[in-house]
Structure formats: structure tokens, C-alpha cells
Amino acid sequence: MDPTYPPEAEAFRREVRAFLQAHLPPGWEGMGALSNEEAETFSITWRRTLFESGMLGITWPKEYGGGGRSKVEQVVLAEELAKARVPTGRVTDTTSVKMMGNTLLRWGTEQQKVRYLPRILSGEDVWVQGYSEPDAGSDLGSVALRAVRDGDDWVINGQKIWTSRGHEGNWIFLLARTDPDAPKHRGVSFLLCPLDVPGVEVRPIRVLTGLSEFCEVFFTDVRIPIGNIVGQPSGGWAVAMSLLGHERGEEAATNPIFFRAELDRLVELARSCGRDRDPIIRDRLAWCYMKVEVMRFLGYRILTGYLRSGELGPEASVSKLYWSEYHQVAADLAMTILGARALVREGRRPFRHFRTDEPGAPNNSNSWIDVCLLNARSGTVYAGTSQIQRNIIGETILGLPKEPVVGIGTDRR
Ligand SMILES: Cc1cc2nc3c(=O)[nH]c(=O)nc-3n(C[C@H](O)[C@H](O)[C@H](O)COP(=O)(O)OP(=O)(O)OC[C@H]3O[C@@H](n4cnc5c(N)ncnc54)[C@H](O)[C@@H]3O)c2cc1C
């Protein structure tokens, strides 16, 4: 383990720090210290600042609006932004910039890159992910949404589900079945569909928090030009899998920062609730501390590999499994500490629900109820369930025999 950054990356770090000093308001504590309306306004303005300073899509070539920098510099940027308590973009940039943009860079035609990439960075286009269906989640090879060639169009019929922020996007990338006679994952294509065309209906789903974070998306005789495909017809599986590889990004560097900040808040919560002398609570807090420290070293280890090869290996699955399962235990502890107070919602509701609350958030019951109790549940499901991560770790890291395939399933990975 040697997460040492090359000198040019350290020079870039100094540049980022100067940029932060110049652009953050004095006394900045993090978006959690703002009201939700203020946080919304700040996050829009902040994204624009990042874009105008070349800090969105910083590894993308300059001709597409990117910053033309290295992957190591991208990690440095994410690290510094996390330490400064500011986001790397809007929530939808995970699917727009990280997933769609990076996938187009790898698989798109020149025409597609020129057309779509600058609009992703400017925020004119917001992309959402249309993979899951009611009968295709972990077994993504079972997607049934159909796209049939008709003249110069694809005609799409079917349904997607769990589309995060589907109501905020204007484009969706779809995994669609284009050859029903081919073996499951050989008959799918990766299609690009606007969300504002006739036949598309986006229906928000209400989740445990009472909010609508994701949607169902229905397609009835939706027509898109045949050119709205990435890769070859029925050759979309490789494109779809490489997109998933971009989902984790720089998490190895930033997760330990976010979870440590959350743990500090949890310790403070124990103090303020008069539970910090309780030996059982102390023992459980110590366990959390140990887990977050291990997360930090695990992050260093993953980063070491990344700094050497420029690629995230299957270790990213260890990281995903680790933080998502840790978080549910920490959530349970927060509820125990709050005791009866956990039954009463008080204070501001979190602006961001996934992973941890925004840095600077007040230590009130709403923060812990929404982020930890309710949303930490989904951490072990989205981006590949815990069971699927264990399959990947078993097969690709430990070299265990592949699990027996019942039917023709293909794990999401
Ligand atoms: C908050 C959230 C946001 C999401 N956002 C999106 C999005 O934007 N776009 C999108 O396309 N999808 C999205 N999803 C869907 C997500 O990718 C799926 O929920 C996930 O892949 C699991 O699929 P499933 O829900 O169909 O469960 P299933 O695949 O039906 O799994 C059910 C259970 O069986 C287990 N299981 C399944 N297969 C195996 C196996 N081979 N070995 C062992 N156990 C197995 C699973 O681990 C799980 O416990 C989101 C989900 C959540 C919770």
C-alpha cells in the first residue's frame, strides 16, 4: 500500500486549494448548514463554477469541453472537494457525467461525442439510467423492453423501473432487447432516448422518506432515430457493463472522508443525548471507529492500485460491500442513541439522502432518520446488491468456482 501521488498531482492539489479559497464563501461549513432552498441554489451555482473552471469532466479531452487532465488529478480533485465540504457536481452528474459521458468517450462515434459531451458538461442535458425492469435487476440479461427497427427508426415498447431522478432528466440511456432470438445478453442494444418525446411517461415512485427519488418510465411506440445507439445493434452488453465500471469513480478516496465526518457527528450525538458514558454505546462507537479506519486503509489500498494502473479493479466491490453494510450498523446505533427521540421528526430534512448527510448538517433526528434509518437500507441494493458483490469477490478476487447458473442469468456487475 503506497498511495503516494506524483509531484504533478500535488501541484494540481495546490491549484485546487487556491481555487476553493477563491470561490467558497467565507466561513463555509458545507451544504448541510444551508436550508434546502439555499442548498439547491448553491448546488446549481457551484456546478456552474466547476464547469466554467474546467473542473467538471476534468479527464475528458478539451475538444469536448473537458479539462484534459489525468485520472490521478481527478482523484485529487474529488479528495479536495470532499475535504472542503463541497460536491463534485449535481446528484444527476453520477449518471450524466460519470456514467454516460465516460461511456460515450469509450464507445461513442466522433459525431456522438461532439453532439452529446459538451451538453452533458454544460448541464443542458441530464441523463438518467434505464437498466432495471420489474423482472430484470441483478439478472440484467433478462431485460425485456423491446426496440424494433422500422425504417430509419427504432420503435420502443416496455418499461423501466427504479430510474433515479427520472423526473429530473431529459435523456435516458436504455438497455433494450433488439434480437429476441439471440442468447440473453447477446440480443441487447444500448440506446439513447429523449424523455420528452411522444409515448414516454415518467411516473415518480414514493419511497420510505415520503419523497420521490426514483421513477418508473413507460415507453409506448416511442420512435428514436436508428443512429441513437452506442456500439453495434445487439452489441450493447459490453457497452452497458463498461458503463457500470464508471459508477464507483473516486469513492475510495472520498468515502472515508464522508463516513468519518458522519461518525464524528454520531459521537457528538451520543454526548448531546447523555449516552457517551454508557459502556455499551461506547463499545459500539469504538466498533464504528475501527470500521471507518479500516475503510480508510482499504481506500488507500484501492487507490494504490488505481494510481498504478489507472483502473479500478474488482476491489471496488469490496469497498461497496464494506461501506454499505457498515452504514446500516451505524444507522442502528444512531437510532439506539436517539432512543424515543427517533420517533419524533425534528429540524431540517436532509438535502441529500444517499450515503451520508451533507457536511455541516445539524445533528437532529431528521438527519439520522432520513439518511441512516431509511436510506441506508437501499445502500446494499443499488449499484449491485451485497449478494452480487460477494459473488464478484468470490469469483474474481478469491478465485472460487463460479456460482451455478439457474436458467440463463447474468449477474449485474
Ligand atoms: C435507491 C436505488 C436507486 C436505483 N437507481 C437505479 C437507476 O437509476 N437505474 C436502474 O436501472 N436501476 C436502479 N436501481 C435498481 C437496482 O440496480 C436494482 O434494485 C438492483 O440491481 C437489484 O435488482 P432487483 O431490485 O431487481 O433485485 P433482484 O435482482 O430481484 O434481487 C432480489 C434479491 O435476490 C438476490 N440475488 C439476486 N441474484 C442473486 C445471485 N445470483 N446470487 C445471490 N443472490 C442473488 C439479491 O441480492 C437480492 O437480495 C436502483 C435501486 C435503488 C434501491
Short mmCIF file of C-alpha atoms and ligand atoms in Angstrom, two decimals:
data_model
loop_
_atom_site.label_atom_id
_atom_site.label_comp_id
_atom_site.label_asym_id
_atom_site.label_seq_id
_atom_site.Cartn_x
_atom_site.Cartn_y
_atom_site.Cartn_z
CA MET A 1 0.00 0.00 0.00
CA ASP A 2 1.55 3.26 -1.13
CA PRO A 3 -0.95 5.95 -2.01
CA THR A 4 1.73 8.46 -2.90
CA TYR A 5 0.74 10.94 -5.55
CA PRO A 6 3.19 12.03 -8.24
CA PRO A 7 4.57 15.60 -7.90
CA GLU A 8 2.38 16.95 -10.73
CA ALA A 9 -0.71 15.72 -8.86
CA GLU A 10 0.45 17.51 -5.72
CA ALA A 11 0.95 20.68 -7.77
CA PHE A 12 -2.62 20.31 -9.01
CA ARG A 13 -3.77 19.86 -5.40
CA ARG A 14 -2.34 23.29 -4.57
CA GLU A 15 -4.17 24.69 -7.59
CA VAL A 16 -7.47 23.20 -6.39
CA ARG A 17 -6.97 24.58 -2.89
CA ALA A 18 -6.37 28.06 -4.30
CA PHE A 19 -9.49 27.68 -6.46
CA LEU A 20 -11.54 26.68 -3.40
CA GLN A 21 -10.25 29.56 -1.38
CA ALA A 22 -11.16 31.96 -4.17
CA HIS A 23 -14.65 30.59 -4.79
CA LEU A 24 -16.12 29.42 -1.48
CA PRO A 25 -17.97 31.91 0.71
CA PRO A 26 -16.11 32.95 3.89
CA GLY A 27 -16.88 30.71 6.88
CA TRP A 28 -18.14 27.90 4.59
CA GLU A 29 -19.32 24.93 6.68
CA GLY A 30 -20.85 22.72 3.99
CA MET A 31 -24.20 22.47 2.25
CA GLY A 32 -25.72 20.86 5.34
CA ALA A 33 -25.55 24.21 7.11
CA LEU A 34 -27.89 25.73 4.48
CA SER A 35 -31.66 25.47 4.21
CA ASN A 36 -32.82 23.14 1.42
CA GLU A 37 -33.74 26.09 -0.79
CA GLU A 38 -30.31 27.64 -0.24
CA ALA A 39 -28.60 24.28 -0.83
CA GLU A 40 -30.47 23.87 -4.12
CA THR A 41 -29.41 27.34 -5.28
CA PHE A 42 -25.84 26.78 -4.10
CA SER A 43 -25.52 23.41 -5.83
CA ILE A 44 -26.70 24.89 -9.17
CA THR A 45 -24.29 27.82 -8.90
CA TRP A 46 -21.45 25.60 -7.68
CA ARG A 47 -21.88 23.23 -10.61
CA ARG A 48 -21.65 26.19 -12.98
CA THR A 49 -18.46 27.36 -11.23
CA LEU A 50 -16.93 23.89 -11.59
CA PHE A 51 -17.94 23.76 -15.24
CA GLU A 52 -16.58 27.21 -16.07
CA SER A 53 -13.30 26.37 -14.30
CA GLY A 54 -12.77 23.12 -16.25
CA MET A 55 -13.35 21.01 -13.13
CA LEU A 56 -16.28 19.02 -14.46
CA GLY A 57 -15.22 16.13 -16.66
CA ILE A 58 -11.62 17.03 -15.89
CA THR A 59 -10.21 13.94 -17.59
CA TRP A 60 -12.19 14.50 -20.80
CA PRO A 61 -10.35 15.88 -23.82
CA LYS A 62 -10.55 19.64 -24.17
CA GLU A 63 -12.24 19.45 -27.59
CA TYR A 64 -15.36 18.09 -25.88
CA GLY A 65 -15.30 20.72 -23.14
CA GLY A 66 -13.28 18.69 -20.62
CA GLY A 67 -10.23 19.64 -18.59
CA GLY A 68 -7.73 17.32 -20.36
CA ARG A 69 -6.23 16.18 -17.04
CA SER A 70 -5.13 12.78 -15.73
CA LYS A 71 -7.13 10.26 -13.70
CA VAL A 72 -4.85 10.87 -10.73
CA GLU A 73 -5.69 14.56 -10.86
CA GLN A 74 -9.35 13.60 -10.90
CA VAL A 75 -8.87 11.70 -7.62
CA VAL A 76 -7.04 14.69 -6.14
CA LEU A 77 -9.88 16.99 -7.14
CA ALA A 78 -12.54 14.72 -5.60
CA GLU A 79 -10.49 14.44 -2.41
CA GLU A 80 -10.04 18.19 -2.05
CA LEU A 81 -13.69 18.94 -2.79
CA ALA A 82 -14.75 16.38 -0.18
CA LYS A 83 -12.39 17.88 2.40
CA ALA A 84 -13.72 21.36 1.57
CA ARG A 85 -17.27 20.01 2.02
CA VAL A 86 -18.49 20.79 -1.49
CA PRO A 87 -19.92 18.38 -4.05
CA THR A 88 -18.24 17.33 -7.31
CA GLY A 89 -21.42 18.27 -9.22
CA ARG A 90 -25.18 17.78 -9.02
CA VAL A 91 -26.63 14.43 -7.91
CA THR A 92 -27.58 13.63 -11.52
CA ASP A 93 -23.94 14.01 -12.59
CA THR A 94 -23.34 10.45 -11.41
CA THR A 95 -25.44 9.18 -14.30
CA SER A 96 -24.75 12.12 -16.64
CA VAL A 97 -21.04 12.86 -16.34
CA LYS A 98 -19.57 9.76 -14.68
CA MET A 99 -21.62 7.08 -16.41
CA MET A 100 -22.95 8.41 -19.72
CA GLY A 101 -20.14 10.83 -20.51
CA ASN A 102 -17.33 8.39 -19.79
CA THR A 103 -19.13 5.64 -21.71
CA LEU A 104 -19.53 7.85 -24.77
CA LEU A 105 -15.84 8.69 -24.60
CA ARG A 106 -15.03 4.99 -24.72
CA TRP A 107 -17.70 3.74 -27.15
CA GLY A 108 -19.35 6.71 -28.89
CA THR A 109 -18.73 7.74 -32.50
CA GLU A 110 -16.98 11.06 -33.09
CA GLN A 111 -20.31 12.54 -34.10
CA GLN A 112 -21.92 11.38 -30.82
CA LYS A 113 -19.06 12.74 -28.72
CA VAL A 114 -19.26 16.15 -30.37
CA ARG A 115 -23.02 16.24 -30.07
CA TYR A 116 -23.57 14.97 -26.53
CA LEU A 117 -20.47 15.53 -24.38
CA PRO A 118 -20.42 19.36 -24.27
CA ARG A 119 -24.15 19.40 -23.44
CA ILE A 120 -23.59 16.96 -20.57
CA LEU A 121 -20.94 19.22 -19.07
CA SER A 122 -22.93 22.41 -19.55
CA GLY A 123 -25.91 20.73 -17.85
CA GLU A 124 -28.21 21.29 -20.85
CA ASP A 125 -28.68 17.52 -20.99
CA VAL A 126 -29.28 15.45 -17.87
CA TRP A 127 -29.04 11.70 -18.40
CA VAL A 128 -30.67 9.01 -16.28
CA GLN A 129 -30.12 5.27 -16.23
CA GLY A 130 -32.68 2.90 -17.79
CA TYR A 131 -31.35 -0.55 -16.97
CA SER A 132 -33.62 -2.18 -14.34
CA GLU A 133 -37.04 -3.58 -15.11
CA PRO A 134 -39.59 -5.27 -12.87
CA ASP A 135 -38.13 -8.67 -13.91
CA ALA A 136 -34.54 -7.66 -14.55
CA GLY A 137 -32.38 -6.33 -11.72
CA SER A 138 -29.37 -8.38 -10.67
CA ASP A 139 -30.11 -10.58 -13.64
CA LEU A 140 -29.85 -7.69 -16.05
CA GLY A 141 -29.52 -10.02 -19.04
CA SER A 142 -33.29 -10.58 -18.75
CA VAL A 143 -34.25 -7.08 -19.92
CA ALA A 144 -37.48 -7.27 -21.91
CA LEU A 145 -38.01 -3.68 -23.10
CA ARG A 146 -38.20 -4.13 -26.89
CA ALA A 147 -36.77 -1.98 -29.63
CA VAL A 148 -37.73 -2.92 -33.19
CA ARG A 149 -36.20 -1.44 -36.30
CA ASP A 150 -38.77 0.31 -38.52
CA GLY A 151 -37.26 2.20 -41.46
CA ASP A 152 -34.93 4.85 -40.06
CA ASP A 153 -36.27 4.49 -36.51
CA TRP A 154 -36.17 2.23 -33.51
CA VAL A 155 -39.65 1.75 -32.05
CA ILE A 156 -39.54 1.16 -28.30
CA ASN A 157 -42.13 -0.54 -26.10
CA GLY A 158 -41.82 -1.63 -22.48
CA GLN A 159 -40.97 -0.41 -19.01
CA LYS A 160 -38.00 0.59 -16.88
CA ILE A 161 -38.11 0.95 -13.10
CA TRP A 162 -36.06 2.44 -10.22
CA THR A 163 -34.81 5.16 -12.56
CA SER A 164 -33.05 7.52 -10.15
CA ARG A 165 -34.06 11.14 -10.71
CA GLY A 166 -36.01 10.09 -13.82
CA HIS A 167 -38.22 13.15 -13.35
CA GLU A 168 -35.19 15.46 -13.48
CA GLY A 169 -33.62 14.11 -16.65
CA ASN A 170 -34.26 14.92 -20.30
CA TRP A 171 -32.42 11.86 -21.74
CA ILE A 172 -32.30 8.22 -20.74
CA PHE A 173 -29.80 5.55 -21.80
CA LEU A 174 -31.60 2.26 -22.27
CA LEU A 175 -30.69 -1.35 -22.35
CA ALA A 176 -33.20 -2.70 -24.88
CA ARG A 177 -33.81 -6.10 -26.42
CA THR A 178 -33.31 -5.83 -30.16
CA ASP A 179 -32.84 -9.52 -31.03
CA PRO A 180 -35.23 -11.76 -29.09
CA ASP A 181 -33.81 -14.90 -30.76
CA ALA A 182 -30.20 -14.35 -29.60
CA PRO A 183 -28.94 -15.64 -26.22
CA LYS A 184 -29.97 -13.18 -23.49
CA HIS A 185 -27.09 -10.75 -23.27
CA ARG A 186 -26.21 -11.01 -26.98
CA GLY A 187 -29.60 -9.65 -28.03
CA VAL A 188 -29.50 -6.26 -26.31
CA SER A 189 -28.58 -2.79 -27.56
CA PHE A 190 -27.58 0.40 -25.81
CA LEU A 191 -29.98 3.12 -26.97
CA LEU A 192 -30.26 6.86 -26.35
CA CYS A 193 -33.77 8.20 -25.91
CA PRO A 194 -35.04 11.71 -25.12
CA LEU A 195 -37.56 11.74 -22.28
CA ASP A 196 -39.69 14.50 -23.80
CA VAL A 197 -40.86 12.62 -26.92
CA PRO A 198 -44.39 11.23 -27.50
CA GLY A 199 -45.00 7.86 -25.84
CA VAL A 200 -42.66 8.31 -22.84
CA GLU A 201 -44.32 8.53 -19.45
CA VAL A 202 -42.30 9.12 -16.27
CA ARG A 203 -44.05 8.22 -13.03
CA PRO A 204 -42.28 9.07 -9.76
CA ILE A 205 -42.25 6.37 -7.05
CA ARG A 206 -42.76 7.47 -3.46
CA VAL A 207 -40.08 5.98 -1.18
CA LEU A 208 -39.81 5.38 2.58
CA THR A 209 -38.88 9.01 3.25
CA GLY A 210 -42.07 10.17 1.55
CA LEU A 211 -40.02 11.73 -1.26
CA SER A 212 -39.67 10.57 -4.85
CA GLU A 213 -36.03 9.76 -5.60
CA PHE A 214 -36.72 7.40 -8.47
CA CYS A 215 -39.34 6.63 -11.10
CA GLU A 216 -40.98 4.13 -13.37
CA VAL A 217 -40.59 5.00 -17.06
CA PHE A 218 -43.06 3.63 -19.60
CA PHE A 219 -42.45 3.52 -23.37
CA THR A 220 -45.34 3.14 -25.83
CA ASP A 221 -44.42 3.14 -29.53
CA VAL A 222 -41.62 5.62 -28.87
CA ARG A 223 -39.64 6.44 -32.01
CA ILE A 224 -35.98 7.38 -31.99
CA PRO A 225 -33.60 7.62 -34.97
CA ILE A 226 -31.55 4.48 -35.69
CA GLY A 227 -28.40 6.50 -35.04
CA ASN A 228 -29.31 6.78 -31.34
CA ILE A 229 -27.34 3.66 -30.50
CA VAL A 230 -23.96 3.27 -28.85
CA GLY A 231 -21.99 0.27 -30.15
CA GLN A 232 -23.43 -2.24 -32.59
CA PRO A 233 -27.07 -3.38 -32.78
CA SER A 234 -27.42 -6.23 -30.27
CA GLY A 235 -23.86 -5.49 -29.14
CA GLY A 236 -24.93 -3.30 -26.21
CA TRP A 237 -23.96 -5.65 -23.38
CA ALA A 238 -20.26 -4.73 -23.42
CA VAL A 239 -21.19 -1.02 -23.50
CA ALA A 240 -23.64 -1.49 -20.62
CA MET A 241 -21.09 -3.31 -18.46
CA SER A 242 -18.32 -0.81 -19.09
CA LEU A 243 -20.73 1.96 -18.02
CA LEU A 244 -21.20 0.25 -14.64
CA GLY A 245 -17.44 0.37 -14.13
CA HIS A 246 -17.65 4.18 -14.04
CA GLU A 247 -20.22 4.27 -11.25
CA ARG A 248 -17.76 3.96 -8.37
CA GLY A 249 -15.34 6.63 -9.56
CA GLU A 250 -13.20 8.17 -6.84
CA GLU A 251 -15.17 6.72 -3.92
CA ALA A 252 -12.12 5.02 -2.43
CA ALA A 253 -10.73 8.49 -1.73
CA THR A 254 -13.91 10.26 -0.66
CA ASN A 255 -15.89 7.65 1.31
CA PRO A 256 -13.52 7.63 4.29
CA ILE A 257 -13.82 11.43 4.49
CA PHE A 258 -17.63 11.40 4.45
CA PHE A 259 -18.05 8.47 6.82
CA ARG A 260 -15.50 9.87 9.28
CA ALA A 261 -17.41 13.19 9.34
CA GLU A 262 -20.62 11.26 9.97
CA LEU A 263 -19.00 9.25 12.77
CA ASP A 264 -17.80 12.46 14.44
CA ARG A 265 -21.40 13.63 14.36
CA LEU A 266 -22.56 10.33 15.84
CA VAL A 267 -20.13 10.70 18.76
CA GLU A 268 -21.41 14.23 19.27
CA LEU A 269 -24.96 12.90 19.20
CA ALA A 270 -24.09 10.42 21.97
CA ARG A 271 -22.68 13.30 24.04
CA SER A 272 -25.66 15.57 23.48
CA CYS A 273 -28.08 12.75 24.38
CA GLY A 274 -26.09 11.95 27.55
CA ARG A 275 -25.26 8.45 26.26
CA ASP A 276 -21.49 8.84 25.91
CA ARG A 277 -20.77 7.24 29.32
CA ASP A 278 -22.90 4.20 28.58
CA PRO A 279 -20.39 1.31 28.18
CA ILE A 280 -22.44 -0.47 25.52
CA ILE A 281 -22.78 2.68 23.44
CA ARG A 282 -19.05 3.35 23.88
CA ASP A 283 -18.25 -0.15 22.74
CA ARG A 284 -20.43 0.22 19.65
CA LEU A 285 -18.93 3.63 18.84
CA ALA A 286 -15.46 2.13 19.13
CA TRP A 287 -16.52 -0.59 16.68
CA CYS A 288 -17.69 2.11 14.23
CA TYR A 289 -14.40 3.96 14.66
CA MET A 290 -12.47 0.80 13.89
CA LYS A 291 -14.60 0.13 10.79
CA VAL A 292 -14.14 3.67 9.45
CA GLU A 293 -10.38 3.43 9.99
CA VAL A 294 -10.32 0.13 8.09
CA MET A 295 -12.37 1.87 5.37
CA ARG A 296 -9.63 4.50 5.15
CA PHE A 297 -6.87 1.91 4.74
CA LEU A 298 -8.97 -0.10 2.31
CA GLY A 299 -9.37 3.13 0.34
CA TYR A 300 -5.58 3.64 0.33
CA ARG A 301 -5.12 0.14 -0.96
CA ILE A 302 -7.62 0.59 -3.78
CA LEU A 303 -6.10 3.97 -4.60
CA THR A 304 -2.61 2.48 -4.74
CA GLY A 305 -3.79 0.07 -7.45
CA TYR A 306 -5.62 2.88 -9.22
CA LEU A 307 -2.62 5.21 -9.14
CA ARG A 308 -0.51 2.43 -10.65
CA SER A 309 -2.87 1.14 -13.32
CA GLY A 310 -5.43 3.91 -13.87
CA GLU A 311 -8.19 1.29 -13.47
CA LEU A 312 -10.49 0.35 -10.59
CA GLY A 313 -10.21 -3.40 -10.07
CA PRO A 314 -12.71 -5.81 -8.53
CA GLU A 315 -11.57 -4.42 -5.13
CA ALA A 316 -14.17 -1.71 -5.76
CA SER A 317 -16.72 -4.42 -4.91
CA VAL A 318 -15.07 -4.90 -1.51
CA SER A 319 -15.38 -1.18 -0.90
CA LYS A 320 -19.07 -1.07 -1.95
CA LEU A 321 -19.93 -4.06 0.24
CA TYR A 322 -17.95 -2.65 3.14
CA TRP A 323 -19.39 0.89 3.35
CA SER A 324 -22.98 -0.10 2.62
CA GLU A 325 -23.08 -2.81 5.31
CA TYR A 326 -21.18 -0.66 7.82
CA HIS A 327 -23.67 2.14 7.28
CA GLN A 328 -26.66 0.06 8.29
CA VAL A 329 -25.00 -0.87 11.60
CA ALA A 330 -24.05 2.78 12.24
CA ALA A 331 -27.67 3.72 11.45
CA ASP A 332 -28.92 1.25 14.00
CA LEU A 333 -26.58 2.74 16.60
CA ALA A 334 -27.81 6.26 15.80
CA MET A 335 -31.38 5.10 16.42
CA THR A 336 -30.39 3.47 19.74
CA ILE A 337 -28.68 6.67 20.85
CA LEU A 338 -31.66 8.80 19.86
CA GLY A 339 -34.00 6.42 21.70
CA ALA A 340 -37.53 7.80 21.89
CA ARG A 341 -36.34 10.95 20.06
CA ALA A 342 -36.07 8.79 16.93
CA LEU A 343 -39.86 8.68 16.91
CA VAL A 344 -40.13 12.44 16.58
CA ARG A 345 -39.03 14.22 13.43
CA GLU A 346 -37.27 17.47 14.25
CA GLY A 347 -35.26 20.05 12.31
CA ARG A 348 -34.29 20.38 8.67
CA ARG A 349 -34.73 17.38 6.39
CA PRO A 350 -31.55 16.38 4.53
CA PHE A 351 -30.92 17.81 1.08
CA ARG A 352 -29.02 14.68 0.04
CA HIS A 353 -30.29 11.29 1.12
CA PHE A 354 -27.78 8.84 -0.25
CA ARG A 355 -24.60 7.87 1.54
CA THR A 356 -24.15 10.42 4.36
CA ASP A 357 -25.91 13.70 5.06
CA GLU A 358 -24.23 16.87 3.73
CA PRO A 359 -21.27 18.07 5.79
CA GLY A 360 -22.27 20.79 8.23
CA ALA A 361 -25.75 19.27 8.76
CA PRO A 362 -27.34 19.88 12.16
CA ASN A 363 -27.36 16.84 14.44
CA ASN A 364 -31.14 16.47 14.56
CA SER A 365 -33.39 13.43 14.35
CA ASN A 366 -34.48 14.15 10.75
CA SER A 367 -30.92 13.87 9.54
CA TRP A 368 -30.45 10.44 11.12
CA ILE A 369 -33.94 9.16 10.33
CA ASP A 370 -33.80 10.06 6.62
CA VAL A 371 -30.20 9.38 5.77
CA CYS A 372 -29.43 6.48 8.05
CA LEU A 373 -32.53 4.68 9.18
CA LEU A 374 -34.47 4.92 5.91
CA ASN A 375 -31.98 5.39 3.09
CA ALA A 376 -29.09 3.31 4.37
CA ARG A 377 -31.41 0.33 3.65
CA SER A 378 -31.04 0.88 -0.06
CA GLY A 379 -27.22 1.08 0.04
CA THR A 380 -26.96 -2.70 -0.05
CA VAL A 381 -29.27 -2.86 -3.09
CA TYR A 382 -28.38 -0.14 -5.60
CA ALA A 383 -25.23 -0.36 -7.74
CA GLY A 384 -25.25 -4.14 -7.27
CA THR A 385 -26.63 -5.87 -4.18
CA SER A 386 -24.44 -7.24 -1.38
CA GLN A 387 -25.01 -10.78 -2.60
CA ILE A 388 -23.86 -9.84 -6.10
CA GLN A 389 -20.77 -8.08 -4.68
CA ARG A 390 -19.97 -11.27 -2.74
CA ASN A 391 -20.30 -13.29 -5.94
CA ILE A 392 -17.87 -10.94 -7.68
CA ILE A 393 -15.39 -11.04 -4.79
CA GLY A 394 -15.64 -14.83 -4.57
CA GLU A 395 -15.15 -15.39 -8.26
CA THR A 396 -12.76 -12.63 -9.35
CA ILE A 397 -10.64 -11.99 -6.24
CA LEU A 398 -10.70 -15.28 -4.34
CA GLY A 399 -10.84 -17.44 -7.46
CA LEU A 400 -13.73 -19.55 -6.18
CA PRO A 401 -15.73 -21.58 -8.68
CA LYS A 402 -18.46 -19.67 -10.48
CA GLU A 403 -21.89 -19.98 -8.90
CA PRO A 404 -24.16 -22.46 -10.69
CA VAL A 405 -26.35 -20.61 -13.17
CA VAL A 406 -30.03 -21.43 -12.90
CA GLY A 407 -31.69 -20.62 -16.22
CA ILE A 408 -29.61 -18.12 -18.18
CA GLY A 409 -28.95 -15.44 -15.57
CA THR A 410 -26.19 -12.90 -15.88
CA ASP A 411 -25.21 -11.02 -12.75
CA ARG A 412 -25.14 -7.26 -12.88
CA ARG A 413 -21.58 -6.20 -12.46
C1 LIG B 1 -32.00 3.71 -4.43
C2 LIG B 1 -31.94 2.93 -5.70
C3 LIG B 1 -31.65 3.58 -6.89
C4 LIG B 1 -31.63 2.85 -8.09
N1 LIG B 1 -31.39 3.52 -9.26
C5 LIG B 1 -31.44 2.85 -10.43
C6 LIG B 1 -31.31 3.55 -11.67
O1 LIG B 1 -31.12 4.77 -11.72
N2 LIG B 1 -31.40 2.84 -12.82
C7 LIG B 1 -31.58 1.48 -12.83
O2 LIG B 1 -31.61 0.90 -13.91
N3 LIG B 1 -31.72 0.79 -11.67
C8 LIG B 1 -31.67 1.45 -10.49
N4 LIG B 1 -31.83 0.77 -9.29
C9 LIG B 1 -32.13 -0.66 -9.33
C10 LIG B 1 -31.01 -1.53 -8.81
O3 LIG B 1 -29.95 -1.59 -9.71
C11 LIG B 1 -31.63 -2.92 -8.55
O4 LIG B 1 -32.54 -2.76 -7.49
C12 LIG B 1 -30.58 -3.95 -8.19
O5 LIG B 1 -29.77 -4.22 -9.31
C13 LIG B 1 -31.23 -5.25 -7.68
O6 LIG B 1 -32.19 -5.69 -8.57
P1 LIG B 1 -33.67 -6.05 -8.06
O7 LIG B 1 -34.16 -4.91 -7.24
O8 LIG B 1 -34.46 -6.44 -9.26
O9 LIG B 1 -33.48 -7.28 -7.09
P2 LIG B 1 -33.25 -8.80 -7.51
O10 LIG B 1 -32.18 -8.87 -8.55
O11 LIG B 1 -34.56 -9.40 -7.84
O12 LIG B 1 -32.69 -9.41 -6.19
C14 LIG B 1 -33.50 -9.79 -5.09
C15 LIG B 1 -32.61 -10.45 -4.06
O13 LIG B 1 -32.02 -11.64 -4.62
C16 LIG B 1 -30.60 -11.58 -4.52
N5 LIG B 1 -29.96 -12.18 -5.69
C17 LIG B 1 -30.27 -11.94 -6.99
N6 LIG B 1 -29.44 -12.65 -7.79
C18 LIG B 1 -28.58 -13.33 -6.99
C19 LIG B 1 -27.49 -14.21 -7.23
N7 LIG B 1 -27.11 -14.51 -8.47
N8 LIG B 1 -26.82 -14.70 -6.16
C20 LIG B 1 -27.18 -14.37 -4.88
N9 LIG B 1 -28.24 -13.56 -4.59
C21 LIG B 1 -28.91 -13.02 -5.63
C22 LIG B 1 -30.28 -10.10 -4.47
O14 LIG B 1 -29.03 -9.86 -3.86
C23 LIG B 1 -31.45 -9.55 -3.63
O15 LIG B 1 -31.21 -9.74 -2.27
C24 LIG B 1 -31.87 1.46 -8.08
C25 LIG B 1 -32.14 0.81 -6.87
C26 LIG B 1 -32.19 1.54 -5.70
C27 LIG B 1 -32.51 0.82 -4.43
#
